[in-house]
Coordinates of C-alpha atoms in Angstrom, one line a residue:
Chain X
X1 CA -46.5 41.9 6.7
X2 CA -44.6 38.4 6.9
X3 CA -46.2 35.1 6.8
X4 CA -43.6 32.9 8.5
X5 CA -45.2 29.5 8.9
X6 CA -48.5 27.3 8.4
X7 CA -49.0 24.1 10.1
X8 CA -52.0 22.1 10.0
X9 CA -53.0 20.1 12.8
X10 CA -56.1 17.1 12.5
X11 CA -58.8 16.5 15.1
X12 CA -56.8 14.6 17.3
X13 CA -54.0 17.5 17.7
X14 CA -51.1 15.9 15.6
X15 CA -49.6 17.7 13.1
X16 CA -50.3 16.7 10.2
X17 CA -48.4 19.7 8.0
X18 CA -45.8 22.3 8.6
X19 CA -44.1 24.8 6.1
X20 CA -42.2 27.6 6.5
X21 CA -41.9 30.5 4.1
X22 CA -40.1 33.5 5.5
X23 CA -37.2 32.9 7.6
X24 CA -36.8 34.6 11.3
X25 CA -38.9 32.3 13.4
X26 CA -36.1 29.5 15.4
X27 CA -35.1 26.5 13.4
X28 CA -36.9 23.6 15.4
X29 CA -36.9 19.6 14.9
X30 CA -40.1 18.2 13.2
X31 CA -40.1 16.4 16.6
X32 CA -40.3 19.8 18.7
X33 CA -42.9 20.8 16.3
X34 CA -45.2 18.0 17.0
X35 CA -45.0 18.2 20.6
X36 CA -45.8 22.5 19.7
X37 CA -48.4 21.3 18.0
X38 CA -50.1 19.1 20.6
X39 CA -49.6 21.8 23.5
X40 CA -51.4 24.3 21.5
X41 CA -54.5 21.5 20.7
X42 CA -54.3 21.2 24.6
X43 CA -54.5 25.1 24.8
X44 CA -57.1 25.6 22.4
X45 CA -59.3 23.0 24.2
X46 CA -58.9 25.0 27.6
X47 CA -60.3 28.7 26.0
X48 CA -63.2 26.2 24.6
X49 CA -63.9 24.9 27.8
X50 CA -63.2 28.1 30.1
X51 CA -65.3 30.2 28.0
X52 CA -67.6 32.4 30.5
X53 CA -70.7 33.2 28.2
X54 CA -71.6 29.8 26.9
X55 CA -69.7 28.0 24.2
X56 CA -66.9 28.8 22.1
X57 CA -65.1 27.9 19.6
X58 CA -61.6 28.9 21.6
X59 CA -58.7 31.1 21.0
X60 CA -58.3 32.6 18.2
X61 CA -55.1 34.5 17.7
X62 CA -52.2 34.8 20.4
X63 CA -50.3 37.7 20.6
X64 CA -46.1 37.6 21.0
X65 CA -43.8 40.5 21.3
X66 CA -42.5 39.9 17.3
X67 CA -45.5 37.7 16.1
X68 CA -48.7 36.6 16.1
X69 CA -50.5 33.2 15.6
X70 CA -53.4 32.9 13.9
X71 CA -55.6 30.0 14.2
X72 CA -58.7 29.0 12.1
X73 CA -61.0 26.0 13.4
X74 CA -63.2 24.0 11.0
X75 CA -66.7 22.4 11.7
X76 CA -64.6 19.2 11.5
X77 CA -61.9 20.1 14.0
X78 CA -59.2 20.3 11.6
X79 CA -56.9 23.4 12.7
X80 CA -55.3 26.3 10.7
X81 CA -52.7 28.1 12.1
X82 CA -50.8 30.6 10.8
X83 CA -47.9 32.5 12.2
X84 CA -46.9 36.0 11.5
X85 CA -46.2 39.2 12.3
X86 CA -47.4 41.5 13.9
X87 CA -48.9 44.0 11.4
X88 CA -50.5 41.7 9.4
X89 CA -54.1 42.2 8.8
X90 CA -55.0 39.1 5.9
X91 CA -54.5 36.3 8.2
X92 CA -57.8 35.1 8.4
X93 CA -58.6 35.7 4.6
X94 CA -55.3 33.7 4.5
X95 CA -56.2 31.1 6.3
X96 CA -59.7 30.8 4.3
X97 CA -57.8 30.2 1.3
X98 CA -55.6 27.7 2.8
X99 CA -58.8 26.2 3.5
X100 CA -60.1 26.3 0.2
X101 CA -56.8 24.5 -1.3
X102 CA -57.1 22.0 1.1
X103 CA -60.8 20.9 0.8
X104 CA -59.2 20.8 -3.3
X105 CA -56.2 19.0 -2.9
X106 CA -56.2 17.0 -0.1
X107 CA -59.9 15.5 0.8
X108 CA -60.5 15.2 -3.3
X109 CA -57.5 13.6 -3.4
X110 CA -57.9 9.4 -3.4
X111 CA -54.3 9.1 -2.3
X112 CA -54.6 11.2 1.3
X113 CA -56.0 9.2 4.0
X114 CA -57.5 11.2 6.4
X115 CA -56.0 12.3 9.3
X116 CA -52.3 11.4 8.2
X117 CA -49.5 14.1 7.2
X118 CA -50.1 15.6 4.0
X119 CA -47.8 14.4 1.0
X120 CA -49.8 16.4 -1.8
X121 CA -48.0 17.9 -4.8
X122 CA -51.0 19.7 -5.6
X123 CA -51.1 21.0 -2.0
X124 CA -47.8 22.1 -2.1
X125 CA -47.7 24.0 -4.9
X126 CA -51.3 25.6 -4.7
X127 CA -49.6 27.1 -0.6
X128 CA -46.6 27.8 -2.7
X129 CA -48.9 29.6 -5.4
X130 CA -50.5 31.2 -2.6
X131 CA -48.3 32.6 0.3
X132 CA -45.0 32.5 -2.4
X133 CA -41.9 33.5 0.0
X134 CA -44.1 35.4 3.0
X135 CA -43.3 38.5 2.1
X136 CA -46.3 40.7 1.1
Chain Y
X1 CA -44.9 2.2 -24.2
X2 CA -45.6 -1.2 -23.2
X3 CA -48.7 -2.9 -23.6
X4 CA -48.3 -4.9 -20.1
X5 CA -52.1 -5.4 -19.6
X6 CA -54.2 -7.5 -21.9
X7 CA -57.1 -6.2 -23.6
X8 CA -59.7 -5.5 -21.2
X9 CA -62.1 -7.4 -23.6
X10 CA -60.0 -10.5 -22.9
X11 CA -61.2 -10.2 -19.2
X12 CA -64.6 -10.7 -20.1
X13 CA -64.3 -13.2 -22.5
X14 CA -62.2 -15.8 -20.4
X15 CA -63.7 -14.4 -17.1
X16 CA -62.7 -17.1 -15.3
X17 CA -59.3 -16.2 -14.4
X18 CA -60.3 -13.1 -14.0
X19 CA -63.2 -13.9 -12.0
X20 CA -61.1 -12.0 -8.4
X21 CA -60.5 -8.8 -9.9
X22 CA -63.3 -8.3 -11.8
X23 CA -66.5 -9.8 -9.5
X24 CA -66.5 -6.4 -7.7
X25 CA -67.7 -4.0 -10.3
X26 CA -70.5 -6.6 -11.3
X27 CA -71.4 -8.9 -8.7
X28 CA -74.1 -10.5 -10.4
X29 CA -72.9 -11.3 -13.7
X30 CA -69.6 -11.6 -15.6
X31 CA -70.1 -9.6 -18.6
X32 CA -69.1 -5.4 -18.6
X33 CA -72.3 -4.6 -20.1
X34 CA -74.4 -6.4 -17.2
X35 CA -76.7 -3.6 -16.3
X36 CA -77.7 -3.5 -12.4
X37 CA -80.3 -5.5 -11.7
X38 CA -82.9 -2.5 -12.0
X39 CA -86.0 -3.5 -9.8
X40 CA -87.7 -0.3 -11.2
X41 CA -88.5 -1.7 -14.3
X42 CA -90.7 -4.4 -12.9
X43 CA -92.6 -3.2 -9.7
X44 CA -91.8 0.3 -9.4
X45 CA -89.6 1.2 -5.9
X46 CA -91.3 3.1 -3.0
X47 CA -88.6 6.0 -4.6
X48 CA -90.2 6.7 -8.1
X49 CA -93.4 7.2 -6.1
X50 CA -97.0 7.1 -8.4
X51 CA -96.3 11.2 -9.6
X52 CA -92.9 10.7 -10.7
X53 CA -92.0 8.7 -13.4
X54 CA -89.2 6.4 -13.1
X55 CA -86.0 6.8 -14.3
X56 CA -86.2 4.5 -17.7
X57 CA -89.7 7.1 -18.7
X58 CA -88.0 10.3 -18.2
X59 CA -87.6 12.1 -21.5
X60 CA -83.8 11.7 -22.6
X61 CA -83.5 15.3 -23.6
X62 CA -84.4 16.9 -20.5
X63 CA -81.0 16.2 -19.8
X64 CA -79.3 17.8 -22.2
X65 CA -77.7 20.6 -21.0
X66 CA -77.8 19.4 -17.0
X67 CA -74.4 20.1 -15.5
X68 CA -73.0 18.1 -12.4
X69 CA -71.5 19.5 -10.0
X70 CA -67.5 19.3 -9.9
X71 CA -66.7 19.0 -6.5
X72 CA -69.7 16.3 -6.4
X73 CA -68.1 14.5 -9.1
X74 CA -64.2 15.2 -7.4
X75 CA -65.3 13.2 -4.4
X76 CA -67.1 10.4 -6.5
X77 CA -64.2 9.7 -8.2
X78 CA -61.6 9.9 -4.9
X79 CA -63.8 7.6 -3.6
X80 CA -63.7 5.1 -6.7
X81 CA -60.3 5.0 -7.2
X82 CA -59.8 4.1 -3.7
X83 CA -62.2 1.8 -3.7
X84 CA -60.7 0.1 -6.4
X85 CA -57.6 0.6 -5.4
X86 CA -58.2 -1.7 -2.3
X87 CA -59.0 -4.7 -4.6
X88 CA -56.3 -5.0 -7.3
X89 CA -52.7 -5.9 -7.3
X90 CA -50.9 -3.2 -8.8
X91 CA -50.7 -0.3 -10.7
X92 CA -51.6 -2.1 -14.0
X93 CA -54.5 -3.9 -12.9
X94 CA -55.9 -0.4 -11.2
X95 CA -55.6 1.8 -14.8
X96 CA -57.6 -1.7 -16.3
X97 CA -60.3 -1.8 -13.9
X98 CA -60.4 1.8 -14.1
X99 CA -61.0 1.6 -18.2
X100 CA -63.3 -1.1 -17.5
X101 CA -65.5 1.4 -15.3
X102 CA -65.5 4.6 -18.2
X103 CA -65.5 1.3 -20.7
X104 CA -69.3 1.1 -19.4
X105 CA -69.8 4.8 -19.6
X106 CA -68.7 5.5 -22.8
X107 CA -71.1 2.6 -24.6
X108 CA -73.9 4.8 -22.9
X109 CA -72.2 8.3 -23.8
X110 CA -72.3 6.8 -27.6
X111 CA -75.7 5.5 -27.7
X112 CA -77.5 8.8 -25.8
X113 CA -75.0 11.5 -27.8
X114 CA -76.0 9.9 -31.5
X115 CA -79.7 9.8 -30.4
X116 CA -79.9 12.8 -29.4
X117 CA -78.1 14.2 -32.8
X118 CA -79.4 12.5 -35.7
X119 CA -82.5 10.3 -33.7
X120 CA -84.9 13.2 -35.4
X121 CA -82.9 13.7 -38.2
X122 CA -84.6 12.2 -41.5
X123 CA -81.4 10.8 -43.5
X124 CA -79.2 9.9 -40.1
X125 CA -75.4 9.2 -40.7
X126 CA -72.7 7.5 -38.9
X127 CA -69.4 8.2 -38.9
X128 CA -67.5 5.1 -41.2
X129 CA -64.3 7.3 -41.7
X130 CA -61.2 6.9 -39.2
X131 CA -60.7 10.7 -38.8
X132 CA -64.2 12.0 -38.7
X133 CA -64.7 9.9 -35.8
X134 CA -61.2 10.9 -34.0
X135 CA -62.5 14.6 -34.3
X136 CA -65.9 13.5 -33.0
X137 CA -64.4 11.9 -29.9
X138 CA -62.0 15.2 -29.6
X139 CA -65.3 17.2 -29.5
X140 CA -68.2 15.9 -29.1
X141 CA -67.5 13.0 -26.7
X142 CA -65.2 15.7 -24.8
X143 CA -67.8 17.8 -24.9
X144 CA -70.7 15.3 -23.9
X145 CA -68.5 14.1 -21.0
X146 CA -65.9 16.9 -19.8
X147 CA -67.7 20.3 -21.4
X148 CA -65.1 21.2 -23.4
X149 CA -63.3 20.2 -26.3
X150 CA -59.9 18.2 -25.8
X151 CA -56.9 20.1 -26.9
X152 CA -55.2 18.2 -30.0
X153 CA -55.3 15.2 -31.4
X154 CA -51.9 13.7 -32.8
X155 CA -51.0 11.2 -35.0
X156 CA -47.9 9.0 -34.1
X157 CA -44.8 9.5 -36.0
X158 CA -43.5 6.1 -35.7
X159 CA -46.6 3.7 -35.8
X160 CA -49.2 4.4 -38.3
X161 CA -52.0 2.4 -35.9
X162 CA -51.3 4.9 -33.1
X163 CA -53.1 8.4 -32.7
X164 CA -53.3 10.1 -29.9
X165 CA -56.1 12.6 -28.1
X166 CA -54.2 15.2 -25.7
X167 CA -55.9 17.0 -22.6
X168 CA -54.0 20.0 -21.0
X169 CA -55.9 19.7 -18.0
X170 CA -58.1 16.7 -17.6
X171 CA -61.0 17.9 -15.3
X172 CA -61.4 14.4 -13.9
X173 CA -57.7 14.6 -12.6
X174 CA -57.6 18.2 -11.7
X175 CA -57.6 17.7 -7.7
X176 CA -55.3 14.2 -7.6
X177 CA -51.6 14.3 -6.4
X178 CA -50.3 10.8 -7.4
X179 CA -47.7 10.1 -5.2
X180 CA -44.1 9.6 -6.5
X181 CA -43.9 5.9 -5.8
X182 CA -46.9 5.7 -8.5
X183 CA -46.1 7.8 -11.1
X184 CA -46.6 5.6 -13.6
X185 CA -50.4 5.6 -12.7
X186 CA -52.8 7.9 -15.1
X187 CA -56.2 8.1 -13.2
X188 CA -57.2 9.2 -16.8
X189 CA -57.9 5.5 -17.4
X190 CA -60.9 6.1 -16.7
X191 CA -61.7 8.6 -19.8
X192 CA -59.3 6.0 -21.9
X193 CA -62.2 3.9 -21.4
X194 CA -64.6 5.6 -22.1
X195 CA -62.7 6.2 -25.5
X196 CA -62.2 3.4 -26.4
X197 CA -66.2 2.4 -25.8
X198 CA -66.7 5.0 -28.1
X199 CA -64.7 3.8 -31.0
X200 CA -66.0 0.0 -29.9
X201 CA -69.4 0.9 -30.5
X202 CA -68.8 2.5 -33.6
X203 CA -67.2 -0.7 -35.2
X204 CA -63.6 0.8 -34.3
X205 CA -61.7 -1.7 -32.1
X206 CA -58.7 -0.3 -30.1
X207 CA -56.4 -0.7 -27.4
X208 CA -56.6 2.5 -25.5
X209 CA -54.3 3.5 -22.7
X210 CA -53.7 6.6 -20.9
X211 CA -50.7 8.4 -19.9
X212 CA -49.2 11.6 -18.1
X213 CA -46.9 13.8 -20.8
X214 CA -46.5 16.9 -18.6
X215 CA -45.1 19.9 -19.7
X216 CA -44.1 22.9 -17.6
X217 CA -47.3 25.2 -18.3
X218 CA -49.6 22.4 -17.9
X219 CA -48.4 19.6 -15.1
X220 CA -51.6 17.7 -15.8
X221 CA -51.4 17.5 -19.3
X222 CA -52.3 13.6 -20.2
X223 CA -52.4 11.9 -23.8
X224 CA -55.1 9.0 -24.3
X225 CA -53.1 6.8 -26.5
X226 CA -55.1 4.9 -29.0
X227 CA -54.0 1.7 -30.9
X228 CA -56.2 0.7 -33.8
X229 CA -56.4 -3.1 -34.6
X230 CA -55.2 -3.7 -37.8
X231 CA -58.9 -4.9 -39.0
X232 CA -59.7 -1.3 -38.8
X233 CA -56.6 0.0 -40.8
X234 CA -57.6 -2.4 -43.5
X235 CA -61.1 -1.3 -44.0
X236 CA -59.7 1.8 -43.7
X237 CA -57.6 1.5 -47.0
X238 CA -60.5 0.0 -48.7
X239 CA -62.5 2.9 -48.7
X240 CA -60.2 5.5 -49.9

């Protein structure tokens, strides 16, 4: 099981965090991340929206040939995702954690202002604590 | 460590060049002991309704051993620094108004923790010696306010008006990331406040000041820095 990257992305679909941990996944420019990050806010709006039996709250994981992406919506819109590989299992209980630290170190913290990219020591080290190099 | 900031005393005393920075913690009066105009003591508010009595009749012991919740308290505080952040000048006048805030909390803390110990006791005391209050601030206060006990109270080498109360982890900091351009800035302030309250209320003037002295196991760790007038010394000499 290898976590490769995390990003978090706000309410309005920019991307307000990205980390890597193991390598493998193509080296990108923070630029070609953001615009990433906005296509898959545009996607997961669409499975919201095409959902056949009433609402939803949209895609959950995609499936590639070598990885997966996990995502994990809040009640406030703010996005988790998480990519991996394939045989991991603990994504979601992954993500959940992620969630934890951030409700801790970012919203607690005076000097975040919501919706902007995260500059949080305590963030940083708390993921670093947490997913360490990927490998598991 | 530099003393850039005058004593937050000063700013009550001679409010009136200080009137900008400070009108926004009491908007009514000058002084740091202003209470808020309480209407509740007059004509009761639709809130303390005719079953419950209002705040000012509720037995003080009931509170005793009432614990408030972190995370509560975590967004409180995010919310005051911010707050206060958007109305001073730097980072000098942020760490003062921040004293002045625990400043008001700690006269309270004083008054309510010695009531509470020797208000039924038949001969009570109060603490006249320099140490025996230190160690009551380092565990009683901390205990009072934080829960715990601080973790070690040090005397300075150099100056013998200087002693100094170290936290490993303050709780009141636990979830802030200061960013780097601030560093100098100890959200802990706010407990230096309270401190020095404490040791104002017990006839123990002092400059107190707080700062961050990490170490690798504990990134947090922060030392309120307390510097004794030298009135207090004096007596102090006197009564050995």
């Amino acid at each position: 099981m290898v976590v490769f990257s995390l990003w978090v992305i706000n309410k309005a679909g920019g991307l307000v965090y990205q980390r890597n941990f193991a390598d493998g996944l193509a080296p990108l420019t923070s630029n070609e991340y953001l615009v990433l990050a906005g296509t898959l806010h545009g996607i997961h709006a669409i499975t919201s929206r095409l959902s056949p039996m009433g609402s939803s709250s949209g895609v959950q994981v995609i499936e590639a040939e070598t990885f997966k992406l996990n995502v994990l919506l809040t009640v406030t819109g703010t996005k988790f995702v998480l990519l991996t590989s394939l045989a991991d299992t603990n994504a979601d209980s992954i993500l959940q954690k992620v969630y934890d630290i951030y409700a801790d170190a970012v919203m607690k913290n005076p000097f975040h202002t919501p919706e902007m990219p995260i500059r949080s020591e305590g963030f940083d080290t708390r993921i670093g604590l947490l997913i360490g190099t990927g490998q598991t | 460590m530099a003393y850039a900031q005058p004593h937050p005393r000063l700013s009550v005393v001679s409010n009136s060049s200080q009137s900008s920075s400070t009108d926004h913690l009491s908007p009514t009066t000058s002084t740091r002991f202003s209470l808020p105009s309480a209407p509740s003591l007059h004509a009761p508010s639709n809130k303390a309704g005719p079953n419950r009595p209002n705040i000012y009749d509720r037995n003080l012991n009931k509170t005793r051993g009432a614990e408030v919740s972190s995370a509560a308290f975590a967004f409180l505080f995010s919310e005051i620094i911010q707050y206060t952040q958007k109305r001073v000048s730097g980072i000098n006048d942020l760490e003062r108004q921040l004293n002045t805030l625990g400043y008001r909390i700690g006269s309270r803390v004083l008054e309510l923790m010695i009531w509470r110990a020797e208000g039924s006791s038949k001969a009570p005391k109060r603490e006249i010696k320099l140490l025996s209050v230190l160690v009551m601030i380092h565990a009683q206060v901390w205990k009072a306010v934080f829960g715990k006990a601080a973790d070690a109270i040090e005397r300075s080498v150099e100056n013998p008006d200087e002693y100094m109360i170290i936290d490993n982890d303050p709780p009141i900091e636990r979830h802030i990331s200061v960013p780097r351009d601030m560093s100098q800035l100890s959200c802990s302030s706010f407990t230096a406040g309270i401190v020095e309250a404490v040791l104002d209320g017990l006839s123990f003037p002092a400059r107190v000041t707080a700062h961050n002295t990490p170490i690798a196991q504990f990134p947090n760790r922060t030392t309120i820095l307390i510097k004794l007038e030298k009135s207090v010394l004096e007596r102090e000499e006197l009564l050995k």
